[in-house]
Tab-separated table of C-alpha atoms in Angstrom:
chain	number	residue	atom	x	y	z
A	1	UNK	CA	-0.333	-63.699	76.255
A	2	UNK	CA	0.288	-66.935	74.383
A	3	UNK	CA	-0.404	-65.222	71.048
A	4	UNK	CA	2.048	-62.418	71.824
A	5	UNK	CA	4.733	-64.924	72.847
A	6	UNK	CA	4.145	-66.941	69.660
A	7	UNK	CA	4.425	-63.812	67.513
A	8	UNK	CA	7.662	-62.828	69.243
A	9	UNK	CA	9.094	-66.305	68.688
A	10	UNK	CA	8.133	-66.160	65.005
A	11	UNK	CA	9.693	-62.722	64.556
A	12	UNK	CA	12.782	-63.883	66.426
A	13	UNK	CA	13.160	-66.875	64.126
A	14	UNK	CA	12.725	-64.690	61.050
A	15	UNK	CA	15.316	-62.201	62.294
A	16	UNK	CA	17.738	-65.011	63.157
A	17	UNK	CA	17.227	-66.507	59.703
A	18	UNK	CA	17.895	-63.152	58.048
A	19	UNK	CA	21.085	-62.669	60.052
A	20	UNK	CA	22.309	-66.137	59.078
A	21	UNK	CA	21.432	-65.480	55.437
A	22	UNK	CA	23.332	-62.174	55.416
A	23	UNK	CA	26.373	-63.793	57.035
A	24	UNK	CA	26.261	-66.643	54.490
A	25	UNK	CA	26.054	-64.172	51.591
A	26	UNK	CA	28.984	-62.149	52.932
A	27	UNK	CA	31.123	-65.264	53.322
A	28	UNK	CA	30.025	-66.939	50.058
A	29	UNK	CA	33.057	-65.956	47.901
A	30	UNK	CA	35.487	-66.929	50.654
A	31	UNK	CA	33.827	-70.315	51.113
A	32	UNK	CA	33.702	-70.888	47.345
A	33	UNK	CA	37.417	-70.133	47.037
A	34	UNK	CA	38.241	-72.513	49.877
A	35	UNK	CA	36.084	-75.241	48.306
A	36	UNK	CA	37.255	-75.054	44.689
A	37	UNK	CA	39.232	-71.933	43.880
A	38	UNK	CA	38.371	-68.740	42.031
A	39	UNK	CA	36.491	-70.659	39.337
A	40	UNK	CA	33.529	-71.068	41.658
A	41	UNK	CA	33.598	-67.393	42.629
A	42	UNK	CA	33.305	-66.624	38.929
A	43	UNK	CA	30.356	-69.018	38.677
A	44	UNK	CA	28.679	-67.196	41.571
A	45	UNK	CA	29.301	-63.840	39.874
A	46	UNK	CA	27.616	-65.053	36.694
A	47	UNK	CA	24.758	-66.423	38.785
A	48	UNK	CA	24.223	-62.922	40.193
A	49	UNK	CA	24.135	-61.513	36.651
A	50	UNK	CA	21.433	-64.025	35.766
A	51	UNK	CA	19.487	-63.016	38.870
A	52	UNK	CA	19.518	-59.398	37.610
A	53	UNK	CA	18.176	-60.536	34.245
A	54	UNK	CA	15.529	-62.793	35.778
A	55	UNK	CA	14.265	-60.016	38.056
A	56	UNK	CA	14.013	-57.669	35.079
A	57	UNK	CA	12.121	-60.208	32.981
A	58	UNK	CA	9.851	-60.984	35.942
A	59	UNK	CA	8.410	-57.462	35.716
A	60	UNK	CA	7.269	-58.155	32.155
A	61	UNK	CA	6.322	-61.836	32.417
A	62	UNK	CA	5.522	-62.230	36.102
A	63	UNK	CA	3.926	-58.944	37.124
A	64	UNK	CA	2.246	-58.038	33.821
A	65	UNK	CA	1.756	-61.419	32.143
A	66	UNK	CA	3.455	-60.508	28.843
A	67	UNK	CA	5.414	-63.371	27.269
A	68	UNK	CA	8.727	-61.801	26.231
A	69	UNK	CA	11.065	-64.149	24.342
A	70	UNK	CA	13.574	-61.482	23.309
A	71	UNK	CA	14.601	-60.044	26.661
A	72	UNK	CA	18.274	-60.835	26.076
A	73	UNK	CA	18.291	-58.052	23.441
A	74	UNK	CA	18.277	-55.413	26.202
A	75	UNK	CA	21.181	-57.220	27.832
A	76	UNK	CA	23.007	-56.874	24.506
A	77	UNK	CA	22.160	-53.170	24.248
A	78	UNK	CA	23.750	-52.444	27.629
A	79	UNK	CA	26.790	-54.611	26.925
A	80	UNK	CA	27.521	-53.106	23.507
A	81	UNK	CA	26.962	-49.586	24.803
A	82	UNK	CA	29.686	-50.181	27.393
A	83	UNK	CA	31.884	-51.834	24.762
A	84	UNK	CA	31.619	-48.861	22.399
A	85	UNK	CA	32.005	-46.092	24.974
A	86	UNK	CA	34.673	-47.696	27.184
A	87	UNK	CA	37.073	-49.340	24.728
A	88	UNK	CA	39.450	-48.266	21.920
A	89	UNK	CA	37.246	-49.790	19.217
A	90	UNK	CA	35.103	-46.747	18.390
A	91	UNK	CA	38.144	-44.494	17.960
A	92	UNK	CA	39.724	-47.090	15.663
A	93	UNK	CA	36.558	-47.191	13.564
A	94	UNK	CA	36.277	-43.383	13.439
A	95	UNK	CA	39.799	-41.860	13.432
A	96	UNK	CA	38.304	-38.354	13.272
A	97	UNK	CA	37.206	-38.760	16.906
A	98	UNK	CA	40.747	-39.288	18.125
A	99	UNK	CA	41.403	-35.556	18.129
A	100	UNK	CA	38.482	-35.090	20.526
A	101	UNK	CA	39.557	-37.938	22.826
A	102	UNK	CA	43.324	-37.784	22.789
A	103	UNK	CA	43.634	-39.966	25.889
A	104	UNK	CA	41.180	-42.548	24.596
A	105	UNK	CA	37.464	-43.077	25.051
A	106	UNK	CA	37.069	-44.067	28.697
A	107	UNK	CA	33.512	-43.203	29.657
A	108	UNK	CA	33.109	-43.513	33.456
A	109	UNK	CA	30.740	-46.216	34.615
A	110	UNK	CA	28.796	-43.855	36.870
A	111	UNK	CA	27.632	-42.333	33.576
A	112	UNK	CA	27.415	-45.569	31.565
A	113	UNK	CA	25.060	-47.360	33.955
A	114	UNK	CA	22.216	-44.776	33.934
A	115	UNK	CA	22.778	-44.195	30.208
A	116	UNK	CA	22.429	-47.917	29.516
A	117	UNK	CA	19.302	-48.099	31.681
A	118	UNK	CA	17.793	-45.158	29.773
A	119	UNK	CA	18.639	-46.422	26.268
A	120	UNK	CA	17.542	-49.979	27.080
A	121	UNK	CA	14.293	-48.546	28.493
A	122	UNK	CA	13.711	-46.641	25.238
A	123	UNK	CA	14.321	-49.880	23.317
A	124	UNK	CA	11.786	-51.576	25.597
A	125	UNK	CA	9.200	-48.946	24.717
A	126	UNK	CA	10.013	-49.320	21.004
A	127	UNK	CA	9.419	-53.055	21.351
A	128	UNK	CA	6.277	-52.675	23.421
A	129	UNK	CA	4.538	-49.988	21.354
A	130	UNK	CA	3.849	-52.101	18.221
A	131	UNK	CA	2.882	-55.157	20.288
A	132	UNK	CA	0.199	-53.606	22.510
A	133	UNK	CA	-2.579	-55.495	20.749
A	134	UNK	CA	-0.797	-58.857	20.821
A	135	UNK	CA	-1.086	-61.571	23.443
A	136	UNK	CA	0.216	-65.049	24.133
A	137	UNK	CA	1.986	-66.862	21.316
A	138	UNK	CA	1.792	-63.904	18.932
A	139	UNK	CA	3.551	-61.635	21.412
A	140	UNK	CA	6.174	-64.331	22.032
A	141	UNK	CA	6.929	-64.613	18.297
A	142	UNK	CA	7.264	-60.835	17.850
A	143	UNK	CA	9.560	-60.405	20.861
A	144	UNK	CA	11.594	-63.424	19.742
A	145	UNK	CA	12.058	-61.745	16.376
A	146	UNK	CA	13.135	-58.511	18.072
A	147	UNK	CA	15.808	-60.346	20.048
A	148	UNK	CA	17.144	-62.001	16.900
A	149	UNK	CA	17.153	-58.681	15.030
A	150	UNK	CA	19.376	-57.110	17.704
A	151	UNK	CA	21.762	-60.070	17.659
A	152	UNK	CA	21.997	-60.086	13.860
A	153	UNK	CA	22.579	-56.331	13.830
A	154	UNK	CA	25.450	-56.702	16.276
A	155	UNK	CA	26.879	-59.468	14.123
A	156	UNK	CA	26.655	-57.578	10.825
A	157	UNK	CA	27.354	-53.950	11.739
A	158	UNK	CA	31.006	-54.384	10.802
A	159	UNK	CA	30.547	-53.156	7.231
A	160	UNK	CA	30.698	-50.839	5.409
A	161	UNK	CA	31.707	-49.099	8.683
A	162	UNK	CA	33.035	-51.316	11.437
A	163	UNK	CA	30.851	-50.352	14.390
A	164	UNK	CA	30.452	-53.627	16.309
A	165	UNK	CA	33.403	-55.617	14.873
A	166	UNK	CA	30.956	-58.307	13.785
A	167	UNK	CA	31.365	-61.883	14.977
A	168	UNK	CA	34.866	-61.116	16.321
A	169	UNK	CA	33.376	-59.019	19.105
A	170	UNK	CA	34.883	-56.079	20.959
A	171	UNK	CA	37.710	-56.512	23.437
A	172	UNK	CA	39.761	-54.179	25.601
A	173	UNK	CA	36.731	-52.888	27.518
A	174	UNK	CA	37.660	-50.823	30.565
A	175	UNK	CA	37.187	-52.597	33.849
A	176	UNK	CA	35.068	-50.982	36.522
A	177	UNK	CA	36.811	-48.570	38.863
A	178	UNK	CA	35.312	-47.250	42.115
A	179	UNK	CA	37.152	-44.416	43.886
A	180	UNK	CA	40.334	-45.383	42.092
A	181	UNK	CA	39.975	-49.080	42.997
A	182	UNK	CA	40.049	-51.172	39.824
A	183	UNK	CA	38.056	-54.395	39.765
A	184	UNK	CA	40.911	-56.432	38.313
A	185	UNK	CA	43.937	-58.310	39.566
A	186	UNK	CA	44.665	-59.402	43.132
A	187	UNK	CA	44.815	-57.175	46.190
A	188	UNK	CA	46.490	-57.802	49.534
A	189	UNK	CA	44.287	-56.931	52.499
A	190	UNK	CA	45.326	-57.670	56.090
A	191	UNK	CA	47.723	-60.321	54.891
A	192	UNK	CA	45.153	-62.073	52.681
A	193	UNK	CA	45.108	-62.266	48.903
A	194	UNK	CA	41.740	-60.938	47.716
A	195	UNK	CA	40.928	-61.417	44.016
A	196	UNK	CA	38.939	-58.712	42.242
A	197	UNK	CA	36.260	-61.366	41.692
A	198	UNK	CA	35.284	-60.758	45.316
A	199	UNK	CA	34.695	-57.072	44.595
A	200	UNK	CA	32.485	-57.995	41.641
A	201	UNK	CA	30.499	-60.323	43.875
A	202	UNK	CA	29.752	-57.653	46.468
A	203	UNK	CA	28.961	-55.064	43.776
A	204	UNK	CA	26.543	-57.409	42.001
A	205	UNK	CA	24.957	-58.289	45.350
A	206	UNK	CA	24.370	-54.589	46.122
A	207	UNK	CA	22.806	-54.033	42.692
A	208	UNK	CA	20.510	-57.023	43.217
A	209	UNK	CA	19.431	-55.696	46.618
A	210	UNK	CA	18.533	-52.385	44.959
A	211	UNK	CA	16.603	-54.172	42.178
A	212	UNK	CA	14.738	-56.322	44.724
A	213	UNK	CA	13.801	-53.202	46.690
A	214	UNK	CA	12.425	-51.540	43.543
A	215	UNK	CA	10.560	-54.694	42.476
A	216	UNK	CA	8.897	-55.184	45.868
A	217	UNK	CA	7.927	-51.513	46.108
A	218	UNK	CA	6.427	-51.679	42.627
A	219	UNK	CA	4.645	-54.972	43.275
A	220	UNK	CA	2.783	-53.600	46.306
A	221	UNK	CA	2.083	-50.187	44.802
A	222	UNK	CA	-0.743	-48.910	42.654
A	223	UNK	CA	1.356	-49.701	39.595
A	224	UNK	CA	1.837	-53.295	40.752
A	225	UNK	CA	-1.898	-53.746	41.319
A	226	UNK	CA	-2.566	-52.424	37.821
A	227	UNK	CA	-0.048	-54.890	36.372
A	228	UNK	CA	-1.693	-57.683	38.339
A	229	UNK	CA	-5.105	-56.751	36.925
A	230	UNK	CA	-3.701	-56.738	33.375
A	231	UNK	CA	-2.096	-60.143	33.953
A	232	UNK	CA	-5.335	-61.679	35.230
A	233	UNK	CA	-7.670	-60.226	32.580
A	234	UNK	CA	-6.681	-57.398	30.275
A	235	UNK	CA	-10.243	-56.684	29.098
A	236	UNK	CA	-11.574	-56.389	32.646
A	237	UNK	CA	-8.639	-54.165	33.593
A	238	UNK	CA	-9.423	-51.862	30.677
A	239	UNK	CA	-13.105	-51.815	31.668
A	240	UNK	CA	-12.092	-50.758	35.201
A	241	UNK	CA	-10.384	-47.674	33.801
A	242	UNK	CA	-6.779	-48.883	33.862
A	243	UNK	CA	-4.681	-47.396	31.084
A	244	UNK	CA	-3.463	-50.739	29.756
A	245	UNK	CA	-1.226	-49.195	27.088
A	246	UNK	CA	0.765	-47.022	29.479
A	247	UNK	CA	1.182	-49.727	32.106
A	248	UNK	CA	2.364	-52.246	29.516
A	249	UNK	CA	4.913	-49.785	28.136
A	250	UNK	CA	6.069	-49.018	31.680
A	251	UNK	CA	6.612	-52.734	32.327
A	252	UNK	CA	8.608	-53.132	29.115
A	253	UNK	CA	10.707	-50.049	29.891
A	254	UNK	CA	11.507	-50.975	33.508
A	255	UNK	CA	12.318	-54.598	32.697
A	256	UNK	CA	14.530	-53.521	29.808
A	257	UNK	CA	16.342	-51.001	32.032
A	258	UNK	CA	17.371	-53.747	34.441
A	259	UNK	CA	18.579	-55.789	31.472
A	260	UNK	CA	20.643	-52.832	30.242
A	261	UNK	CA	22.321	-52.391	33.635
A	262	UNK	CA	23.147	-56.112	33.741
A	263	UNK	CA	24.636	-55.782	30.234
A	264	UNK	CA	27.006	-53.004	31.324
A	265	UNK	CA	28.130	-55.090	34.293
A	266	UNK	CA	28.664	-58.111	32.046
A	267	UNK	CA	30.783	-56.154	29.534
A	268	UNK	CA	33.013	-54.687	32.226
A	269	UNK	CA	33.291	-57.998	34.058
A	270	UNK	CA	34.272	-59.925	30.926
A	271	UNK	CA	36.222	-57.189	29.170
A	272	UNK	CA	34.854	-58.626	25.927
A	273	UNK	CA	31.479	-58.903	24.181
A	274	UNK	CA	30.363	-60.741	21.064
A	275	UNK	CA	26.985	-61.635	19.488
A	276	UNK	CA	27.359	-65.238	20.677
A	277	UNK	CA	26.590	-64.139	24.240
A	278	UNK	CA	23.100	-62.942	23.286
A	279	UNK	CA	21.498	-65.847	21.461
A	280	UNK	CA	17.903	-67.068	21.625
A	281	UNK	CA	19.104	-69.837	23.951
A	282	UNK	CA	19.991	-67.201	26.553
A	283	UNK	CA	16.503	-65.664	26.356
A	284	UNK	CA	14.963	-69.098	26.853
A	285	UNK	CA	17.219	-69.790	29.846
A	286	UNK	CA	16.256	-66.529	31.574
A	287	UNK	CA	12.552	-67.173	30.892
A	288	UNK	CA	12.941	-70.704	32.291
A	289	UNK	CA	14.422	-69.214	35.478
A	290	UNK	CA	11.320	-67.074	35.985
A	291	UNK	CA	8.908	-69.930	35.250
A	292	UNK	CA	10.813	-72.534	37.256
A	293	UNK	CA	11.166	-70.393	40.370
A	294	UNK	CA	7.646	-69.001	40.426
A	295	UNK	CA	6.171	-66.445	38.043
A	296	UNK	CA	5.634	-63.095	39.725
A	297	UNK	CA	7.287	-64.129	43.009
A	298	UNK	CA	10.573	-62.314	43.609
A	299	UNK	CA	12.140	-64.901	45.992
A	300	UNK	CA	11.022	-67.687	43.665
A	301	UNK	CA	12.584	-66.004	40.643
A	302	UNK	CA	15.880	-65.666	42.537
A	303	UNK	CA	15.714	-69.371	43.444
A	304	UNK	CA	15.065	-70.299	39.806
A	305	UNK	CA	18.026	-68.207	38.634
A	306	UNK	CA	20.335	-69.858	41.168
A	307	UNK	CA	19.217	-73.369	40.263
A	308	UNK	CA	19.468	-72.964	36.488
A	309	UNK	CA	22.776	-71.097	36.478
A	310	UNK	CA	24.826	-72.603	39.319
A	311	UNK	CA	23.602	-76.213	39.526
A	312	UNK	CA	24.367	-77.064	35.857
A	313	UNK	CA	27.971	-75.970	36.444
A	314	UNK	CA	28.182	-78.160	39.545
A	315	UNK	CA	26.762	-81.086	37.573
A	316	UNK	CA	29.203	-80.546	34.721
A	317	UNK	CA	32.195	-80.434	37.071
A	318	UNK	CA	31.136	-83.599	38.896
A	319	UNK	CA	29.931	-85.658	35.925
A	320	UNK	CA	33.384	-86.819	34.818
A	321	UNK	CA	34.782	-87.953	38.218
A	322	UNK	CA	31.449	-89.573	39.111
A	323	UNK	CA	31.372	-91.636	35.891
A	324	UNK	CA	35.001	-92.612	36.323
A	325	UNK	CA	34.312	-93.736	39.883
A	326	UNK	CA	31.246	-95.788	38.885
A	327	UNK	CA	32.213	-97.162	35.457
A	328	UNK	CA	35.955	-96.606	35.236
A	329	UNK	CA	35.531	-94.410	32.169
A	330	UNK	CA	33.480	-91.500	30.831
A	331	UNK	CA	30.428	-92.934	29.068
A	332	UNK	CA	28.492	-89.728	28.349
A	333	UNK	CA	30.084	-86.360	27.658
A	334	UNK	CA	29.536	-84.064	30.682
A	335	UNK	CA	28.019	-81.307	28.527
A	336	UNK	CA	25.458	-83.697	27.018
A	337	UNK	CA	24.650	-85.109	30.452
A	338	UNK	CA	24.246	-81.602	31.838
A	339	UNK	CA	21.749	-80.634	29.136
A	340	UNK	CA	19.894	-83.935	29.597
A	341	UNK	CA	19.327	-83.433	33.317
A	342	UNK	CA	18.637	-79.755	32.738
A	343	UNK	CA	15.760	-80.521	30.356
A	344	UNK	CA	14.474	-83.410	32.471
A	345	UNK	CA	14.348	-81.218	35.572
A	346	UNK	CA	12.304	-78.590	33.724
A	347	UNK	CA	9.842	-81.203	32.455
A	348	UNK	CA	9.366	-82.734	35.916
A	349	UNK	CA	8.904	-79.371	37.607
A	350	UNK	CA	6.317	-78.235	35.067
A	351	UNK	CA	4.430	-81.522	35.480
A	352	UNK	CA	4.383	-81.646	39.276
A	353	UNK	CA	4.875	-77.963	40.227
A	354	UNK	CA	3.218	-75.942	37.441
A	355	UNK	CA	3.265	-72.833	39.615
A	356	UNK	CA	7.030	-73.080	40.053
A	357	UNK	CA	9.181	-74.302	42.919
A	358	UNK	CA	8.361	-71.268	45.084
A	359	UNK	CA	5.091	-69.747	43.869
A	360	UNK	CA	3.503	-66.661	45.364
A	361	UNK	CA	0.905	-67.273	48.061
A	362	UNK	CA	-2.529	-65.867	47.412
A	363	UNK	CA	-4.394	-64.922	50.547
A	364	UNK	CA	-7.784	-63.305	50.160
A	365	UNK	CA	-7.029	-62.387	46.565
A	366	UNK	CA	-3.755	-60.687	47.511
A	367	UNK	CA	-0.205	-61.877	46.982
């Protein structure tokens, strides 16, 4: 009787916690606007984009144990695909196409998103196929090179035919539209002004819920157990009859697909893309999110993405007034101070919490 009561209390607390979490997530953009304006809603939106990327990379690094340092390349593939197929740039580069698209090239996003996921997945397979025999540092160097190749291609494919517009980037990208509702401007609902940033927030949140559902289903499936075996010991996994090649390629393809979807969302959200958004620094940041939160643990990865994307912005915004209050002047530039604490936090976490802030629990050999 006592056990049953205890279990009911535990389930009740969990359900209450979930309800509170859902309510907090629904009210987050409204609270952020009340606290500091639309700037903080935009910060939250970018945090959600980073969560998408971190969850995608977690399939490769966390579930399968493959050190991918070029994951941001798939983000770039999705973003540039949206930029080329939903902006005037391609028609300006190829005037012959204007007769076919007299009203302009405005590819609908319900088609762009699965197309980006598919093409990014193919790119993931193309990256994974030559690296099947590589592990550790060697795999990291090859994937790093792949990421830089994609960035350099985007930067230099402006001659002799201007495909990507080089370092200038591509602007004028169509904003997302759902049932005729454009995700731009300000709307008036029930007497309240609702910025389109709110719509982006709820859309990104829905996409993340879908990605989390897929990740958890995969993690506890036969595929997830095969990935876990490969991560722990590839040779033993191969000896047990696991097709290591196919499962590695599947991990690369699925992770890349999530990156491609995030890239499409980023391009539409910004309305502009350039090679500077897809540097090696971005790959390192996303990898740090996975490692900091807890490799292979979905909630931990989300926590790591939130900490490394939102907290630095909070620190940067508060660094100047805090220094002025303490010293009467700004002694250290806020950007330098932000990077200093950012690096120090990573060092301390890796020293004292090598498994991450929220590592997966292993009970009886199972996660």
